[in-house]
Amino acid sequence: MSGEDRFVLCMLAPALAILGLLVAYPVGLLVFDSFFKVDTITPHIREWIGLKNYIDALTSKRVAESAFRTIQYSIFALFFEFTFGFCAALLFTALPGQSRWHRTIFTLPLMVPPIVAGLLWRFLLVGNIGILNYGLLHLGVISDPDAIAWLSDEDIVIYSVSFADIWLTTSFVALVSYAGLTNIPKDLLEAARIDGANAFKRFWHVTLPLMRPVIAVVVIVRGVDAAKTFDLIWIQTQGGPNHASEVFSMNIYQRMVRFGDLGEASASGTLFLIVMMALAAAAYWKIWRPVHA
Amino acid sequence: MRSARRLNFNGIVINAAAFVLVLSYALPYVYLLMTSIKPAADVQQIPPSFFPVVISFENFRDVLQSSTLPRAFASSLIVAVLTTILSLAVAVPAAYVATHYRRRITTLFLLFALVTRMVPSVSLGVPLFQLLKSLGLLDTVPGLVLAHTSAAVPLALLLMAAFFEGVPKDLEEAARMDGCTRFQAFLKVILPIMTGGIAVTALFTFITSWNEFLYALLLTSESTKTAPIVIAEYNSVYGLAWGAMTAAAVLYSLPVIIVTLALQKQIVGGLTFGAVKG
């Protein structure tokens, strides 16, 4: 081994050790535990049961519902974060003069801890004292301050809990998009204008195609993060009412902590990990590589 | 003349739209601030008012005089500081060789760090619980630091790698010519010019640990409860103690907001960059 190789290994070793101990080994343990029946609450049970945990997870109605809810939540949150964030970025680039103040204030939610965002939105939405319904009442949208039970109506709660997520991360989309928009060469847009393209055509034929990589990054990063969400929803509803806002990560947490069913929680955790890895692989092949190539 | 007036009109519309947008995103947090300085009895008044009629700091006094919140803040602070130190100590050298000595192992290593950012924390939390339990580290500061480090190291690695990419390789070669070993070149030449990047990475690592919720919920029970856990309890254990909750939330989030605003330029750059790369 050359001195250079030895140097590289020495510098890498502590990080390798930490990631090995705290990421690779636990993931191995997760997969290993998923083949056992384990009960952590009543006296020690631990027996090998092969794929039974996976079969149970894949055939359980509650697991399937929580997985479906995770998709509902992620798509809803992502759609609005992206729409609002991208529009904000377009507005900021179109602002005559500097948009520095606008951007500074708009970044505010990004610095708010998720737990605070969750509590805050619970406070804004909660029945009878939630100020959002009073605002809507003033605007004449609803006629009774109790008209919409944001967090206790089973049909809408999975969407209501995403308001906090949307509020928290729209500015992330806006900042990344703004950075992308300012990188578009001005002369391209100018050339299109001289060729007679109106504002909409310039946006559709010049801006949008050039923004494609940025949009792809934002959608994948935010999509994966939204699918992982735990704290924001936990704080607002703890998965209720009647499991109507229980997403996949919460379903795993509940089985682990409330029911002490480590084996089943591990099997679901492994499935979750596999799906996320597939998304990460897509992100790597589609986005990261071309940038570095 | 005509075109100037039209431009002006467009400018007014765009300005107004931007103003409404920014205002609507700032309002929820402003409402939190306003609520926290209302007397506790006024917080749940029906119908709610946006601005306080009477300004009172009793919510702040209540949470600061309780025994749990100050202790939780201390716990959060200790865990976040130790997590930051540990994460930077391992991530900075690794990020340096990963960007300046490209070979298969370093590429794989960076890829591994990138993939780790996609791991759902609950998937990692379940086995970490088992691991820390068997080591006797549940509900201890070292246990929580280890858990937070698992999330902080990949973030620190990717951010530092981005910063190191901007450092020319010649610098190190010049130092080697002057008789430095590789390690001395790293320590005496590279590190001193990286203080800005390291500071931003440290702040991010700190905030990640400060905000972390799920591991703290899983791995602590009494003695090391962190601030977010205690704040979350304001809305279950004590009934809906909204007044106390808003004051605690303000105390918990305001320091980070102030520091971030002060360092806004560097932070926003690091944030967009790190998040996109990660």
mmCIF file of C-alpha atoms in Angstrom, chain B residues 7-271:
data_model
loop_
_atom_site.group_PDB
_atom_site.id
_atom_site.type_symbol
_atom_site.label_atom_id
_atom_site.label_comp_id
_atom_site.label_asym_id
_atom_site.label_seq_id
_atom_site.Cartn_x
_atom_site.Cartn_y
_atom_site.Cartn_z
ATOM 1 C CA LEU B 7 -43.788 48.362 -17.145
ATOM 2 C CA ASN B 8 -44.688 50.378 -14.104
ATOM 3 C CA PHE B 9 -48.145 48.801 -13.967
ATOM 4 C CA ASN B 10 -46.647 45.315 -14.248
ATOM 5 C CA GLY B 11 -44.181 46.260 -11.534
ATOM 6 C CA ILE B 12 -46.999 47.234 -9.188
ATOM 7 C CA VAL B 13 -48.870 43.977 -9.815
ATOM 8 C CA ILE B 14 -45.739 41.879 -9.275
ATOM 9 C CA ASN B 15 -44.816 43.821 -6.143
ATOM 10 C CA ALA B 16 -48.304 43.419 -4.733
ATOM 11 C CA ALA B 17 -48.377 39.695 -5.477
ATOM 12 C CA ALA B 18 -44.967 39.187 -3.879
ATOM 13 C CA PHE B 19 -46.058 41.207 -0.850
ATOM 14 C CA VAL B 20 -49.217 39.133 -0.347
ATOM 15 C CA LEU B 21 -47.280 35.892 -0.777
ATOM 16 C CA VAL B 22 -44.529 36.835 1.675
ATOM 17 C CA LEU B 23 -47.034 38.192 4.187
ATOM 18 C CA SER B 24 -49.154 35.049 4.127
ATOM 19 C CA TYR B 25 -46.101 32.904 4.857
ATOM 20 C CA ALA B 26 -44.862 35.170 7.654
ATOM 21 C CA LEU B 27 -48.248 35.529 9.371
ATOM 22 C CA PRO B 28 -48.471 32.119 11.089
ATOM 23 C CA TYR B 29 -45.175 32.677 12.888
ATOM 24 C CA VAL B 30 -46.079 36.263 13.774
ATOM 25 C CA TYR B 31 -49.329 34.906 15.241
ATOM 26 C CA LEU B 32 -47.252 32.509 17.365
ATOM 27 C CA LEU B 33 -45.182 35.453 18.656
ATOM 28 C CA MET B 34 -48.333 37.492 19.342
ATOM 29 C CA THR B 35 -49.984 34.603 21.180
ATOM 30 C CA SER B 36 -46.959 33.998 23.359
ATOM 31 C CA ILE B 37 -47.165 37.539 24.818
ATOM 32 C CA LYS B 38 -50.888 37.324 25.640
ATOM 33 C CA PRO B 39 -51.958 36.605 29.211
ATOM 34 C CA ALA B 40 -52.495 32.832 29.507
ATOM 35 C CA ALA B 41 -56.228 33.304 29.965
ATOM 36 C CA ASP B 42 -56.565 35.229 26.688
ATOM 37 C CA VAL B 43 -54.836 32.620 24.550
ATOM 38 C CA GLN B 44 -57.926 30.464 24.107
ATOM 39 C CA GLN B 45 -60.410 33.306 23.931
ATOM 40 C CA ILE B 46 -63.340 32.933 21.517
ATOM 41 C CA PRO B 47 -63.306 34.399 18.939
ATOM 42 C CA PRO B 48 -59.504 34.548 18.779
ATOM 43 C CA SER B 49 -57.806 37.895 18.204
ATOM 44 C CA PHE B 50 -54.597 38.273 16.248
ATOM 45 C CA PHE B 51 -52.972 40.974 18.373
ATOM 46 C CA PRO B 52 -52.771 40.881 22.161
ATOM 47 C CA VAL B 53 -55.047 43.325 24.008
ATOM 48 C CA VAL B 54 -52.786 43.209 27.039
ATOM 49 C CA ILE B 55 -49.128 42.335 26.756
ATOM 50 C CA SER B 56 -47.954 39.870 29.365
ATOM 51 C CA PHE B 57 -44.929 37.669 29.770
ATOM 52 C CA GLU B 58 -46.561 35.244 32.179
ATOM 53 C CA ASN B 59 -46.375 32.387 29.630
ATOM 54 C CA PHE B 60 -42.618 32.802 29.468
ATOM 55 C CA ARG B 61 -42.354 33.062 33.239
ATOM 56 C CA ASP B 62 -44.414 29.891 33.655
ATOM 57 C CA VAL B 63 -42.332 27.754 31.310
ATOM 58 C CA LEU B 64 -39.026 29.064 32.616
ATOM 59 C CA GLN B 65 -40.048 28.450 36.212
ATOM 60 C CA SER B 66 -41.189 24.904 35.525
ATOM 61 C CA SER B 67 -38.490 22.376 36.227
ATOM 62 C CA THR B 68 -38.818 20.423 32.997
ATOM 63 C CA LEU B 69 -38.278 22.964 30.236
ATOM 64 C CA PRO B 70 -34.966 24.522 31.341
ATOM 65 C CA ARG B 71 -33.633 21.028 31.951
ATOM 66 C CA ALA B 72 -34.794 19.923 28.518
ATOM 67 C CA PHE B 73 -33.112 22.944 26.938
ATOM 68 C CA ALA B 74 -29.867 22.029 28.700
ATOM 69 C CA SER B 75 -30.220 18.459 27.480
ATOM 70 C CA SER B 76 -30.865 19.582 23.882
ATOM 71 C CA LEU B 77 -27.905 21.926 24.022
ATOM 72 C CA ILE B 78 -25.471 19.327 25.374
ATOM 73 C CA VAL B 79 -26.579 16.680 22.880
ATOM 74 C CA ALA B 80 -26.428 19.108 19.940
ATOM 75 C CA VAL B 81 -22.958 20.401 20.862
ATOM 76 C CA LEU B 82 -21.520 16.898 21.337
ATOM 77 C CA THR B 83 -23.184 15.660 18.127
ATOM 78 C CA THR B 84 -21.698 18.596 16.215
ATOM 79 C CA ILE B 85 -18.192 18.008 17.563
ATOM 80 C CA LEU B 86 -18.270 14.262 16.917
ATOM 81 C CA SER B 87 -19.798 14.604 13.442
ATOM 82 C CA LEU B 88 -17.338 17.251 12.290
ATOM 83 C CA ALA B 89 -14.359 15.380 13.724
ATOM 84 C CA VAL B 90 -15.093 12.371 11.534
ATOM 85 C CA ALA B 91 -16.728 14.064 8.529
ATOM 86 C CA VAL B 92 -14.191 16.831 7.795
ATOM 87 C CA PRO B 93 -11.125 14.594 7.149
ATOM 88 C CA ALA B 94 -13.257 12.070 5.240
ATOM 89 C CA ALA B 95 -14.858 14.738 3.044
ATOM 90 C CA TYR B 96 -11.400 16.130 2.307
ATOM 91 C CA VAL B 97 -9.917 12.890 1.005
ATOM 92 C CA ALA B 98 -13.176 12.010 -0.736
ATOM 93 C CA THR B 99 -12.919 15.154 -2.859
ATOM 94 C CA HIS B 100 -9.134 15.485 -3.243
ATOM 95 C CA TYR B 101 -8.067 11.856 -3.575
ATOM 96 C CA ARG B 102 -10.665 10.390 -5.909
ATOM 97 C CA ARG B 103 -10.640 6.615 -6.119
ATOM 98 C CA ARG B 104 -13.211 3.860 -6.031
ATOM 99 C CA ILE B 105 -13.467 3.679 -2.235
ATOM 100 C CA THR B 106 -14.035 7.424 -1.832
ATOM 101 C CA THR B 107 -16.680 7.519 -4.587
ATOM 102 C CA LEU B 108 -18.494 4.583 -2.998
ATOM 103 C CA PHE B 109 -18.178 6.300 0.344
ATOM 104 C CA LEU B 110 -19.819 9.524 -0.866
ATOM 105 C CA LEU B 111 -22.539 7.500 -2.566
ATOM 106 C CA PHE B 112 -23.153 5.669 0.710
ATOM 107 C CA ALA B 113 -23.484 9.020 2.510
ATOM 108 C CA LEU B 114 -25.942 10.215 -0.122
ATOM 109 C CA VAL B 115 -28.020 7.052 0.144
ATOM 110 C CA THR B 116 -28.016 7.315 3.942
ATOM 111 C CA ARG B 117 -29.852 10.616 3.688
ATOM 112 C CA MET B 118 -32.777 8.721 2.133
ATOM 113 C CA VAL B 119 -33.068 6.197 4.995
ATOM 114 C CA PRO B 120 -36.325 6.810 6.872
ATOM 115 C CA SER B 121 -35.403 7.641 10.465
ATOM 116 C CA VAL B 122 -37.999 5.232 11.790
ATOM 117 C CA SER B 123 -36.269 2.369 9.915
ATOM 118 C CA LEU B 124 -33.004 3.278 11.626
ATOM 119 C CA GLY B 125 -34.690 4.114 14.929
ATOM 120 C CA VAL B 126 -36.078 0.614 15.484
ATOM 121 C CA PRO B 127 -32.675 -1.172 15.431
ATOM 122 C CA LEU B 128 -30.901 1.756 17.145
ATOM 123 C CA PHE B 129 -33.301 1.255 20.036
ATOM 124 C CA GLN B 130 -32.230 -2.406 20.273
ATOM 125 C CA LEU B 131 -28.558 -1.549 19.891
ATOM 126 C CA LEU B 132 -28.530 1.157 22.566
ATOM 127 C CA LYS B 133 -30.607 -1.002 24.866
ATOM 128 C CA SER B 134 -28.083 -3.826 24.679
ATOM 129 C CA LEU B 135 -25.267 -1.337 25.337
ATOM 130 C CA GLY B 136 -27.157 0.105 28.315
ATOM 131 C CA LEU B 137 -27.270 3.522 26.662
ATOM 132 C CA LEU B 138 -31.037 4.089 26.479
ATOM 133 C CA ASP B 139 -32.038 7.419 28.015
ATOM 134 C CA THR B 140 -28.437 8.601 28.318
ATOM 135 C CA VAL B 141 -26.651 11.527 26.695
ATOM 136 C CA PRO B 142 -24.066 9.328 24.893
ATOM 137 C CA GLY B 143 -26.857 7.153 23.469
ATOM 138 C CA LEU B 144 -28.766 10.111 22.084
ATOM 139 C CA VAL B 145 -25.571 11.684 20.718
ATOM 140 C CA LEU B 146 -24.811 8.461 18.818
ATOM 141 C CA ALA B 147 -28.318 8.382 17.341
ATOM 142 C CA HIS B 148 -28.164 12.034 16.284
ATOM 143 C CA THR B 149 -24.686 11.477 14.858
ATOM 144 C CA SER B 150 -26.035 8.800 12.518
ATOM 145 C CA ALA B 151 -28.142 11.495 10.851
ATOM 146 C CA ALA B 152 -25.631 14.332 11.166
ATOM 147 C CA VAL B 153 -22.545 12.654 9.669
ATOM 148 C CA PRO B 154 -23.990 12.155 6.149
ATOM 149 C CA LEU B 155 -25.200 15.763 6.112
ATOM 150 C CA ALA B 156 -21.832 17.104 7.312
ATOM 151 C CA LEU B 157 -20.004 14.912 4.779
ATOM 152 C CA LEU B 158 -21.998 16.161 1.801
ATOM 153 C CA LEU B 159 -21.776 19.809 2.853
ATOM 154 C CA MET B 160 -18.034 19.633 3.556
ATOM 155 C CA ALA B 161 -17.426 17.777 0.273
ATOM 156 C CA ALA B 162 -19.153 20.647 -1.525
ATOM 157 C CA PHE B 163 -16.927 23.182 0.269
ATOM 158 C CA PHE B 164 -13.696 21.202 -0.320
ATOM 159 C CA GLU B 165 -14.471 20.990 -4.045
ATOM 160 C CA GLY B 166 -13.752 24.710 -4.217
ATOM 161 C CA VAL B 167 -10.215 24.324 -2.813
ATOM 162 C CA PRO B 168 -7.477 23.991 -5.465
ATOM 163 C CA LYS B 169 -5.242 20.934 -5.271
ATOM 164 C CA ASP B 170 -2.121 23.138 -5.849
ATOM 165 C CA LEU B 171 -2.313 24.481 -2.310
ATOM 166 C CA GLU B 172 -1.642 21.084 -0.850
ATOM 167 C CA GLU B 173 1.104 20.368 -3.385
ATOM 168 C CA ALA B 174 2.861 23.640 -2.536
ATOM 169 C CA ALA B 175 2.795 22.709 1.145
ATOM 170 C CA ARG B 176 4.219 19.275 0.303
ATOM 171 C CA MET B 177 7.054 20.953 -1.618
ATOM 172 C CA ASP B 178 7.805 22.940 1.499
ATOM 173 C CA GLY B 179 8.328 19.675 3.359
ATOM 174 C CA CYS B 180 4.933 19.111 4.986
ATOM 175 C CA THR B 181 3.553 15.598 5.250
ATOM 176 C CA ARG B 182 0.084 15.058 3.763
ATOM 177 C CA PHE B 183 -1.444 15.280 7.189
ATOM 178 C CA GLN B 184 0.454 18.457 8.093
ATOM 179 C CA ALA B 185 -0.630 20.027 4.791
ATOM 180 C CA PHE B 186 -4.252 19.219 5.664
ATOM 181 C CA LEU B 187 -3.913 20.500 9.206
ATOM 182 C CA LYS B 188 -1.822 23.631 8.610
ATOM 183 C CA VAL B 189 -2.788 24.751 5.115
ATOM 184 C CA ILE B 190 -6.218 23.410 4.177
ATOM 185 C CA LEU B 191 -8.119 23.586 7.476
ATOM 186 C CA PRO B 192 -7.303 27.258 8.239
ATOM 187 C CA ILE B 193 -8.798 28.421 4.920
ATOM 188 C CA MET B 194 -11.902 26.263 5.457
ATOM 189 C CA THR B 195 -13.089 27.900 8.682
ATOM 190 C CA GLY B 196 -16.083 29.518 6.947
ATOM 191 C CA GLY B 197 -17.275 26.258 5.428
ATOM 192 C CA ILE B 198 -16.692 24.393 8.672
ATOM 193 C CA ALA B 199 -18.672 27.016 10.607
ATOM 194 C CA VAL B 200 -21.662 26.718 8.259
ATOM 195 C CA THR B 201 -21.513 22.915 8.421
ATOM 196 C CA ALA B 202 -21.262 23.045 12.215
ATOM 197 C CA LEU B 203 -24.326 25.287 12.405
ATOM 198 C CA PHE B 204 -26.307 22.929 10.166
ATOM 199 C CA THR B 205 -25.282 19.893 12.171
ATOM 200 C CA PHE B 206 -26.239 21.709 15.345
ATOM 201 C CA ILE B 207 -29.673 22.675 13.980
ATOM 202 C CA THR B 208 -30.308 19.119 12.740
ATOM 203 C CA SER B 209 -29.679 17.758 16.217
ATOM 204 C CA TRP B 210 -31.550 20.624 17.912
ATOM 205 C CA ASN B 211 -34.648 19.931 15.771
ATOM 206 C CA GLU B 212 -34.507 16.139 15.928
ATOM 207 C CA PHE B 213 -37.654 14.567 17.330
ATOM 208 C CA LEU B 214 -38.186 10.887 16.504
ATOM 209 C CA TYR B 215 -34.957 9.493 18.025
ATOM 210 C CA ALA B 216 -35.472 11.579 21.145
ATOM 211 C CA LEU B 217 -39.012 10.206 21.406
ATOM 212 C CA LEU B 218 -37.828 6.610 20.985
ATOM 213 C CA LEU B 219 -34.617 6.690 22.998
ATOM 214 C CA THR B 220 -35.266 8.947 25.991
ATOM 215 C CA SER B 221 -37.766 8.710 28.787
ATOM 216 C CA GLU B 222 -36.981 10.854 31.819
ATOM 217 C CA SER B 223 -33.453 11.976 32.450
ATOM 218 C CA THR B 224 -32.391 13.145 28.987
ATOM 219 C CA LYS B 225 -35.652 14.347 27.405
ATOM 220 C CA THR B 226 -34.862 17.043 24.866
ATOM 221 C CA ALA B 227 -36.729 20.304 24.329
ATOM 222 C CA PRO B 228 -38.981 19.226 21.430
ATOM 223 C CA ILE B 229 -40.264 16.279 23.461
ATOM 224 C CA VAL B 230 -41.160 18.490 26.422
ATOM 225 C CA ILE B 231 -42.781 21.094 24.159
ATOM 226 C CA ALA B 232 -44.818 18.357 22.510
ATOM 227 C CA GLU B 233 -46.003 17.253 25.940
ATOM 228 C CA TYR B 234 -47.521 20.676 26.601
ATOM 229 C CA ASN B 235 -50.360 19.667 24.391
ATOM 230 C CA SER B 236 -51.053 16.252 25.852
ATOM 231 C CA VAL B 237 -50.070 15.883 29.483
ATOM 232 C CA TYR B 238 -51.188 19.270 30.772
ATOM 233 C CA GLY B 239 -54.284 19.328 28.606
ATOM 234 C CA LEU B 240 -54.074 21.957 25.913
ATOM 235 C CA ALA B 241 -51.669 24.386 27.556
ATOM 236 C CA TRP B 242 -51.480 26.610 24.503
ATOM 237 C CA GLY B 243 -50.072 29.633 26.314
ATOM 238 C CA ALA B 244 -47.127 27.713 27.713
ATOM 239 C CA MET B 245 -46.706 25.893 24.426
ATOM 240 C CA THR B 246 -46.427 29.092 22.373
ATOM 241 C CA ALA B 247 -43.898 30.602 24.790
ATOM 242 C CA ALA B 248 -41.809 27.408 24.792
ATOM 243 C CA ALA B 249 -41.991 27.199 20.992
ATOM 244 C CA VAL B 250 -40.795 30.801 20.679
ATOM 245 C CA LEU B 251 -37.899 30.206 23.098
ATOM 246 C CA TYR B 252 -36.991 27.051 21.234
ATOM 247 C CA SER B 253 -37.077 28.458 17.702
ATOM 248 C CA LEU B 254 -36.035 32.088 18.096
ATOM 249 C CA PRO B 255 -32.284 31.571 18.768
ATOM 250 C CA VAL B 256 -31.932 29.501 15.591
ATOM 251 C CA ILE B 257 -33.906 32.057 13.569
ATOM 252 C CA ILE B 258 -31.789 34.958 14.837
ATOM 253 C CA VAL B 259 -28.472 33.207 14.166
ATOM 254 C CA THR B 260 -29.633 32.103 10.733
ATOM 255 C CA LEU B 261 -30.819 35.583 9.791
ATOM 256 C CA ALA B 262 -27.474 37.000 10.923
ATOM 257 C CA LEU B 263 -25.590 34.539 8.713
ATOM 258 C CA GLN B 264 -28.249 34.458 6.032
ATOM 259 C CA LYS B 265 -26.042 34.671 2.983
ATOM 260 C CA GLN B 266 -23.783 31.740 3.853
ATOM 261 C CA ILE B 267 -26.634 29.661 5.270
ATOM 262 C CA VAL B 268 -28.956 29.947 2.304
ATOM 263 C CA GLY B 269 -26.105 29.053 -0.033
ATOM 264 C CA GLY B 270 -25.183 26.021 2.064
ATOM 265 C CA LEU B 271 -28.781 25.000 2.547
#
